[in-house]
Short mmCIF file of C-alpha atoms and ligand atoms in Angstrom, two decimals:
data_model
loop_
_atom_site.label_atom_id
_atom_site.label_comp_id
_atom_site.label_asym_id
_atom_site.label_seq_id
_atom_site.Cartn_x
_atom_site.Cartn_y
_atom_site.Cartn_z
CA MET A 1 90.69 76.09 73.50
CA VAL A 2 93.64 78.60 73.70
CA TYR A 3 94.61 81.54 75.88
CA LYS A 4 97.05 83.91 75.22
CA THR A 5 98.86 85.78 78.34
CA THR A 6 100.83 88.65 78.46
CA ASN A 7 103.37 88.50 80.70
CA PHE A 8 102.43 90.95 83.62
CA ASN A 9 105.24 89.97 85.91
CA ARG A 10 107.96 90.74 83.24
CA SER A 11 110.73 93.40 84.53
CA LEU A 12 111.09 96.73 83.64
CA ASP A 13 112.30 98.61 80.85
CA ARG A 14 115.57 100.38 82.15
CA ASN A 15 114.39 104.23 81.46
CA SER A 16 110.86 103.46 82.87
CA VAL A 17 109.26 105.05 85.74
CA ILE A 18 109.11 102.45 88.80
CA PRO A 19 105.57 102.55 89.53
CA PHE A 20 104.52 102.60 93.42
CA ASN A 21 102.47 99.43 92.91
CA LYS A 22 101.99 96.74 90.30
CA PRO A 23 99.82 93.84 90.87
CA TYR A 24 101.04 90.24 90.86
CA MET A 25 99.86 87.59 89.06
CA THR A 26 100.55 83.90 89.88
CA GLY A 27 99.91 82.59 86.54
CA ASN A 28 96.69 80.65 87.27
CA GLU A 29 93.78 83.06 87.44
CA ILE A 30 93.03 82.60 83.72
CA ALA A 31 92.85 79.04 83.92
CA ASN A 32 90.52 79.22 86.91
CA ILE A 33 88.25 81.94 84.83
CA PHE A 34 88.79 79.76 82.11
CA GLU A 35 87.03 76.71 84.03
CA SER A 36 84.06 79.09 85.21
CA TYR A 37 83.39 80.23 81.87
CA ASN A 38 83.65 76.59 80.61
CA ASN A 39 81.46 75.45 83.37
CA GLY A 40 78.81 78.19 82.29
CA VAL A 41 79.27 79.59 86.25
CA LEU A 42 79.50 83.33 86.26
CA ALA A 43 77.09 84.23 89.49
CA GLY A 44 78.11 84.38 92.83
CA ASP A 45 78.22 81.38 95.03
CA GLY A 46 79.77 78.94 92.76
CA ALA A 47 82.42 76.34 92.98
CA PHE A 48 85.57 78.91 93.08
CA THR A 49 83.47 81.10 95.91
CA LYS A 50 83.33 77.98 98.09
CA LYS A 51 86.57 76.96 97.68
CA CYS A 52 87.38 80.78 98.67
CA HIS A 53 85.38 80.30 101.84
CA LYS A 54 86.87 76.92 102.82
CA TRP A 55 90.55 78.47 102.81
CA LEU A 56 89.24 81.54 104.49
CA GLU A 57 88.07 79.72 107.24
CA GLU A 58 90.78 77.45 107.30
CA ASN A 59 93.54 79.64 106.95
CA CYS A 60 92.22 82.09 108.93
CA HIS A 61 91.23 80.16 111.70
CA ILE A 62 87.33 81.63 111.81
CA LYS A 63 83.59 80.07 111.75
CA LYS A 64 82.23 81.76 108.72
CA ALA A 65 84.01 83.84 105.96
CA LEU A 66 81.90 85.34 103.18
CA LEU A 67 83.15 86.47 99.73
CA THR A 68 81.80 90.13 99.29
CA HIS A 69 82.43 92.54 96.36
CA SER A 70 84.68 94.55 98.40
CA CYS A 71 86.10 95.48 102.06
CA THR A 72 83.86 98.27 102.01
CA ALA A 73 80.73 95.87 101.34
CA ALA A 74 81.82 93.84 104.60
CA LEU A 75 82.40 96.51 106.90
CA GLU A 76 78.72 97.61 105.98
CA MET A 77 77.41 94.16 106.58
CA ALA A 78 79.01 94.36 109.74
CA ALA A 79 76.99 97.45 110.30
CA ILE A 80 73.96 96.15 109.49
CA LEU A 81 74.51 92.98 111.88
CA LEU A 82 75.26 95.08 114.57
CA ASN A 83 71.72 96.91 114.27
CA ILE A 84 73.71 99.82 114.11
CA SER A 85 71.10 102.72 113.95
CA PRO A 86 70.80 106.72 113.79
CA GLY A 87 72.62 108.19 117.05
CA ASP A 88 74.79 105.11 118.02
CA GLU A 89 78.52 105.80 118.12
CA VAL A 90 81.58 103.76 116.85
CA ILE A 91 84.84 104.44 117.84
CA MET A 92 87.67 104.18 115.21
CA PRO A 93 90.68 105.66 114.13
CA SER A 94 90.80 108.94 112.21
CA TYR A 95 93.90 107.82 110.24
CA THR A 96 92.22 105.12 108.00
CA PHE A 97 90.43 104.58 104.29
CA VAL A 98 86.92 106.23 104.24
CA SER A 99 84.82 103.22 103.94
CA THR A 100 85.69 102.28 107.92
CA ALA A 101 83.93 105.25 109.02
CA ASN A 102 81.72 105.83 105.90
CA ALA A 103 80.04 102.32 106.22
CA PHE A 104 78.74 103.38 109.99
CA VAL A 105 77.62 106.65 108.69
CA LEU A 106 75.02 104.88 106.10
CA ARG A 107 73.22 103.54 109.21
CA GLY A 108 73.20 106.82 110.79
CA ALA A 109 76.17 106.40 113.19
CA VAL A 110 78.44 109.16 114.44
CA PRO A 111 82.17 107.91 113.98
CA VAL A 112 84.41 108.89 117.10
CA PHE A 113 87.85 109.30 116.04
CA VAL A 114 90.82 108.98 118.59
CA ASP A 115 94.32 109.20 118.26
CA ILE A 116 97.01 106.82 117.07
CA ARG A 117 100.26 105.02 118.56
CA PRO A 118 103.16 107.04 117.52
CA ASP A 119 105.04 103.76 116.99
CA THR A 120 102.64 101.22 114.92
CA LEU A 121 100.15 103.81 114.21
CA ASN A 122 97.14 102.15 114.74
CA ILE A 123 94.61 103.22 117.09
CA ASP A 124 95.64 104.22 120.57
CA GLU A 125 94.05 101.59 122.73
CA GLU A 126 94.48 103.28 126.12
CA LYS A 127 92.36 106.46 124.34
CA ILE A 128 89.65 104.31 123.44
CA GLU A 129 87.78 104.38 127.27
CA GLU A 130 87.68 108.14 127.21
CA ALA A 131 85.61 107.72 124.17
CA ILE A 132 82.98 105.53 125.64
CA THR A 133 79.61 106.72 126.22
CA SER A 134 76.02 105.56 126.49
CA LYS A 135 75.73 105.50 122.76
CA THR A 136 78.99 103.84 121.71
CA LYS A 137 78.05 100.39 120.03
CA ALA A 138 81.41 98.92 118.33
CA ILE A 139 85.14 99.63 118.47
CA VAL A 140 86.84 99.53 114.60
CA PRO A 141 90.33 98.46 115.06
CA VAL A 142 92.15 99.03 111.74
CA HIS A 143 95.28 96.89 111.02
CA TYR A 144 97.75 99.68 109.66
CA ALA A 145 100.16 98.54 107.11
CA GLY A 146 98.94 94.57 108.44
CA VAL A 147 100.87 95.54 111.78
CA ALA A 148 98.44 94.48 114.40
CA CYS A 149 96.58 96.81 116.68
CA GLU A 150 96.53 96.07 120.95
CA MET A 151 93.60 93.39 120.32
CA ASP A 152 94.12 91.88 123.95
CA GLN A 153 93.26 95.34 125.45
CA ILE A 154 90.72 96.36 122.89
CA MET A 155 88.83 93.29 123.36
CA ASP A 156 89.07 93.59 127.30
CA ILE A 157 87.61 97.23 126.93
CA ALA A 158 85.11 95.90 124.76
CA THR A 159 83.97 92.93 127.10
CA LYS A 160 84.14 95.44 129.76
CA HIS A 161 81.59 98.11 128.25
CA LYS A 162 79.74 95.65 126.18
CA LEU A 163 81.15 96.50 122.59
CA ALA A 164 81.38 94.90 119.71
CA VAL A 165 84.70 94.53 117.52
CA VAL A 166 84.67 94.72 113.73
CA GLU A 167 88.37 94.49 112.56
CA ASP A 168 88.77 96.36 109.64
CA ALA A 169 91.85 93.68 108.06
CA ALA A 170 92.01 95.26 104.88
CA GLN A 171 95.49 95.78 104.71
CA ALA A 172 95.77 92.25 107.19
CA LEU A 173 95.43 88.87 105.49
CA GLY A 174 98.38 86.76 106.50
CA ALA A 175 99.26 88.83 109.44
CA TYR A 176 98.92 87.78 112.69
CA TYR A 177 98.57 89.00 116.52
CA LYS A 178 100.07 86.76 119.26
CA GLY A 179 100.17 84.15 116.56
CA LYS A 180 95.95 84.85 115.76
CA PRO A 181 95.22 85.81 112.05
CA LEU A 182 94.32 89.58 112.17
CA GLY A 183 90.50 89.95 111.32
CA SER A 184 90.05 86.42 113.30
CA ILE A 185 90.21 87.98 116.61
CA GLY A 186 87.23 90.65 117.00
CA HIS A 187 83.56 89.83 116.62
CA LEU A 188 83.44 90.22 112.49
CA GLY A 189 86.54 91.26 110.64
CA ALA A 190 86.57 92.65 107.19
CA LEU A 191 89.30 91.77 104.28
CA SER A 192 89.88 93.40 100.90
CA PHE A 193 91.65 91.99 97.86
CA HIS A 194 91.49 95.31 95.97
CA GLU A 195 94.46 95.44 93.39
CA THR A 196 96.40 97.31 95.33
CA LYS A 197 96.33 94.83 98.51
CA ASN A 198 98.81 91.87 99.34
CA ILE A 199 96.15 89.36 97.90
CA ILE A 200 94.01 90.65 94.63
CA SER A 201 90.96 89.91 92.64
CA GLY A 202 90.96 93.44 91.40
CA GLU A 203 87.74 94.64 93.53
CA GLY A 204 86.83 92.29 96.02
CA GLY A 205 86.88 91.39 100.24
CA ALA A 206 85.22 89.10 102.43
CA LEU A 207 83.82 89.10 105.89
CA LEU A 208 85.09 87.01 108.56
CA ILE A 209 82.46 85.89 111.38
CA ASN A 210 84.25 84.98 114.80
CA ASP A 211 80.48 85.21 116.47
CA ALA A 212 78.12 81.96 115.80
CA LYS A 213 75.14 84.48 116.45
CA PHE A 214 75.66 86.60 113.44
CA LEU A 215 75.84 83.05 111.02
CA ASP A 216 72.42 82.96 109.57
CA ARG A 217 71.59 86.54 109.44
CA ALA A 218 74.86 87.24 107.63
CA GLU A 219 74.22 85.17 104.79
CA ILE A 220 70.68 87.10 104.59
CA ILE A 221 72.28 90.50 104.37
CA ARG A 222 74.39 89.31 101.82
CA GLU A 223 71.73 87.70 99.46
CA LYS A 224 69.13 90.74 99.51
CA GLY A 225 67.75 90.07 102.50
CA THR A 226 66.50 86.92 101.32
CA ASN A 227 67.20 83.23 102.68
CA ARG A 228 68.09 81.80 98.98
CA SER A 229 71.07 80.17 101.01
CA ARG A 230 69.59 78.26 103.08
CA PHE A 231 66.93 77.03 100.37
CA PHE A 232 69.66 76.24 98.06
CA ARG A 233 71.13 73.85 101.07
CA GLY A 234 67.36 72.37 101.14
CA GLU A 235 66.83 74.06 104.43
CA VAL A 236 63.32 75.71 103.46
CA ASP A 237 61.29 75.18 100.38
CA LYS A 238 61.04 78.39 98.89
CA TYR A 239 63.10 81.87 99.42
CA THR A 240 61.58 85.01 100.36
CA TRP A 241 62.67 88.04 101.25
CA VAL A 242 62.94 88.43 105.53
CA ASP A 243 65.19 90.77 106.41
CA ILE A 244 67.53 94.01 104.92
CA GLY A 245 70.02 93.40 102.83
CA SER A 246 72.02 94.00 99.18
CA SER A 247 73.83 92.28 96.59
CA TYR A 248 77.28 92.09 98.71
CA LEU A 249 78.72 88.73 96.85
CA PRO A 250 80.85 88.95 93.57
CA GLY A 251 80.44 87.08 90.47
CA GLU A 252 82.13 83.87 90.07
CA LEU A 253 84.68 85.13 87.96
CA ILE A 254 86.21 87.36 90.62
CA ALA A 255 86.23 84.07 93.06
CA ALA A 256 88.05 82.24 90.53
CA PHE A 257 90.82 84.54 90.23
CA LEU A 258 91.19 84.99 93.50
CA TYR A 259 91.38 81.23 94.33
CA ALA A 260 94.46 81.14 92.46
CA GLN A 261 95.71 84.17 94.35
CA LEU A 262 95.34 82.45 97.92
CA GLY A 263 96.78 79.64 97.09
CA LYS A 264 99.65 81.57 96.65
CA MET A 265 99.26 83.51 99.52
CA ASP A 266 102.28 82.26 101.74
CA SER A 267 105.01 83.04 98.63
CA ILE A 268 103.70 86.10 98.02
CA THR A 269 103.85 86.95 101.52
CA ALA A 270 107.49 85.65 102.06
CA ALA A 271 108.84 87.71 98.40
CA ARG A 272 107.45 90.77 99.72
CA ILE A 273 108.75 90.46 103.82
CA SER A 274 112.30 89.81 101.57
CA LEU A 275 111.64 93.58 99.95
CA TRP A 276 110.39 94.90 102.87
CA ASN A 277 113.68 93.64 104.81
CA THR A 278 115.94 94.98 102.49
CA TYR A 279 114.40 98.54 103.19
CA HIS A 280 114.44 98.20 106.65
CA GLU A 281 118.18 97.21 106.52
CA GLN A 282 119.24 99.59 104.21
CA PHE A 283 117.42 102.70 105.97
CA ALA A 284 118.84 101.80 109.31
CA GLU A 285 121.69 104.53 109.09
CA GLY A 286 119.42 106.93 107.85
CA GLU A 287 117.11 106.69 110.82
CA SER A 288 120.46 106.94 113.34
CA LEU A 289 121.05 110.16 111.22
CA LYS A 290 117.54 111.36 112.45
CA LYS A 291 116.95 111.60 108.18
CA TRP A 292 113.23 109.70 108.72
CA ARG A 293 111.90 107.12 111.18
CA ARG A 294 111.72 103.42 110.00
CA PRO A 295 108.34 101.45 110.46
CA ILE A 296 108.13 100.16 114.36
CA VAL A 297 106.52 96.00 114.57
CA PRO A 298 106.37 95.15 118.01
CA GLU A 299 107.76 91.70 118.91
CA HIS A 300 104.21 89.88 119.19
CA CYS A 301 102.66 91.09 116.08
CA GLN A 302 103.92 89.19 112.75
CA HIS A 303 103.16 91.64 109.68
CA ASN A 304 102.88 90.53 106.36
CA ALA A 305 104.65 93.59 104.42
CA HIS A 306 101.67 95.03 102.88
CA MET A 307 103.31 98.37 102.82
CA TYR A 308 106.67 100.01 103.63
CA TYR A 309 106.75 103.76 104.38
CA LEU A 310 109.18 106.09 106.17
CA LEU A 311 108.24 108.81 108.57
CA LEU A 312 110.12 112.51 107.24
CA PRO A 313 110.76 115.13 109.81
CA SER A 314 108.23 117.35 108.70
CA LEU A 315 105.57 118.23 105.60
CA GLU A 316 108.25 120.06 103.83
CA ALA A 317 110.90 117.39 103.89
CA ARG A 318 108.28 114.96 103.06
CA GLU A 319 107.13 117.12 99.68
CA SER A 320 111.14 117.30 98.77
CA PHE A 321 111.32 113.60 99.41
CA ILE A 322 108.61 112.56 97.46
CA HIS A 323 109.67 115.53 94.26
CA TYR A 324 113.54 114.50 94.36
CA LEU A 325 112.15 110.68 93.87
CA LYS A 326 109.92 111.61 91.34
CA GLN A 327 112.70 113.26 89.31
CA HIS A 328 114.57 110.14 89.64
CA GLY A 329 111.77 108.07 88.44
CA ILE A 330 110.34 106.76 91.06
CA ASN A 331 106.83 106.96 92.21
CA SER A 332 106.42 107.26 96.07
CA ILE A 333 102.95 108.20 97.75
CA PHE A 334 101.74 110.26 100.80
CA HIS A 335 98.68 108.57 102.62
CA TYR A 336 95.37 109.20 104.32
CA ILE A 337 94.17 113.00 105.15
CA PRO A 338 92.74 112.13 108.60
CA LEU A 339 89.31 111.88 108.41
CA HIS A 340 88.45 114.31 111.20
CA SER A 341 89.87 117.13 109.05
CA SER A 342 87.91 115.88 105.72
CA GLU A 343 84.83 117.25 104.24
CA ALA A 344 82.41 114.55 105.57
CA GLY A 345 84.45 113.34 108.57
CA LYS A 346 83.52 117.37 110.07
CA LYS A 347 79.88 116.82 109.11
CA PHE A 348 79.10 113.01 110.33
CA ALA A 349 81.72 112.46 113.05
CA ARG A 350 83.77 114.15 116.21
CA TYR A 351 86.84 112.73 117.61
CA ILE A 352 88.51 112.97 121.13
CA GLY A 353 91.27 114.95 122.40
CA ASP A 354 94.05 116.74 120.00
CA MET A 355 94.73 114.17 117.37
CA ALA A 356 98.59 115.46 117.75
CA VAL A 357 100.07 112.00 116.41
CA THR A 358 97.34 111.49 113.21
CA ASN A 359 97.80 115.14 111.84
CA SER A 360 101.68 114.99 112.50
CA VAL A 361 101.93 111.73 111.05
CA SER A 362 99.80 112.12 108.26
CA ASP A 363 101.95 114.93 107.09
CA ARG A 364 105.11 113.42 107.41
CA LEU A 365 104.41 109.53 105.92
CA VAL A 366 105.52 108.58 102.22
CA ARG A 367 104.94 104.95 100.78
CA LEU A 368 107.72 103.68 98.97
CA PRO A 369 107.15 100.86 95.96
CA LEU A 370 106.76 97.70 97.04
CA TRP A 371 105.93 94.78 94.65
CA ILE A 372 106.85 91.64 93.22
CA GLY A 373 109.37 92.01 90.58
CA LEU A 374 111.09 94.94 92.07
CA ASP A 375 114.13 92.79 93.21
CA HIS A 376 116.66 93.78 90.61
CA LYS A 377 115.69 97.60 91.19
CA MET A 378 116.18 97.64 95.00
CA ASN A 379 119.55 98.69 94.72
CA GLU A 380 118.63 101.49 92.89
CA ILE A 381 115.80 102.82 94.93
CA VAL A 382 117.96 102.41 98.18
CA ASP A 383 121.10 103.99 97.10
CA LEU A 384 119.05 107.08 95.49
CA ILE A 385 116.96 107.48 98.97
CA ASN A 386 119.90 107.22 101.04
CA ARG A 387 121.84 109.76 99.08
CA PHE A 388 118.62 112.26 99.86
CA SER A 389 119.36 115.25 101.86
CA LEU A 390 117.52 117.98 102.57
C1 PLP B 401 91.48 98.95 101.21
C2 PLP B 401 91.05 99.30 102.60
C3 PLP B 401 89.67 99.44 102.48
C4 PLP B 401 88.63 99.27 101.55
O1 PLP B 401 89.25 97.95 100.95
P1 PLP B 401 88.14 98.07 99.31
O2 PLP B 401 87.99 96.73 99.29
O3 PLP B 401 88.48 98.84 98.18
O4 PLP B 401 86.68 98.52 99.56
C5 PLP B 401 89.34 99.74 104.03
N1 PLP B 401 89.87 99.97 104.87
C6 PLP B 401 91.17 99.76 104.96
C7 PLP B 401 91.83 100.28 106.37
C8 PLP B 401 91.76 99.65 103.58
O5 PLP B 401 93.49 99.91 103.47
#
């Protein structure tokens, strides 16, 4: 059997627009998919899913990993596992993706947003305690751009107040906090393999389980509320409906694709870090001239170069920066509209304090193209950006 692939990683035409993102293919995906196809294995939890689980358990130093069809699904599973119920409160940043909050709102909980740190743009751990009430059940730190939240302080607060910690590590596979893989520090962690992340399967995610008490029930919730997984291991002689759940597992073709990507994580991360470092060095002067501020990565956080962003001095400056790059054929984009100012956020959530950092960052942040294959365009991009003036 012969299959043909287009070279997705080919270099860009000279005059084409430089896209913000371009998914990287390792080249091994098709062979894995073909193996599944050939073996007639299409439903979830086949050989490639098991290989992905083992890889994640070993590389994320975690008791159990379960593939899901998205990070959103993994967060929803976490909310069910924690028995989140109507009226419960869950503390999280407002500067995050919708799913961080929505997964808990689906269980009837109220997200309580706190402001972010001006340096890492992660939840400000100093502001968490003032948000805790008798209804608080969990804290959901989000590791923005693959830079770790202050997990020691967050875990201490959680222990003191008997709260669960769910890490939204959607952007953080391959990043570490004091040597610990992100997603493996809280009670539960959620990864994303969406096309826009570092390691991809189109749509895809995983739930990382650090607290052994969740192991059995997580399998049940993921398999439509049945004990199907135990049945296949021969632990029960029939499978039946035992709890609430949904269908959270991906099909085997997704796992086959993902396994090819996981195997290349180190080189993918290294290639991204190299691009990130080029930006960082080249934009140092602009920072000292107060044209922008560069990302800040604390010494104890090993990031994965998920994102390179600049903070412009104002909303107007950010808009003219994006416009300027667009005119020169480069796509750069802003990021989150804070959830506390979104339509659903106003309806379902509340916030603590003035959210000054969140509001300001959301107006001023711009993300630059960062994808494998961009190397030969870096000089052009950097020169153009360094020539930008208001
Ligand atoms: C991408 C992302 C998600 C959602 O991931 P999906 O796999 O698309 O569901 C959730 N949280 C954060 C912080 C993300 O960046």
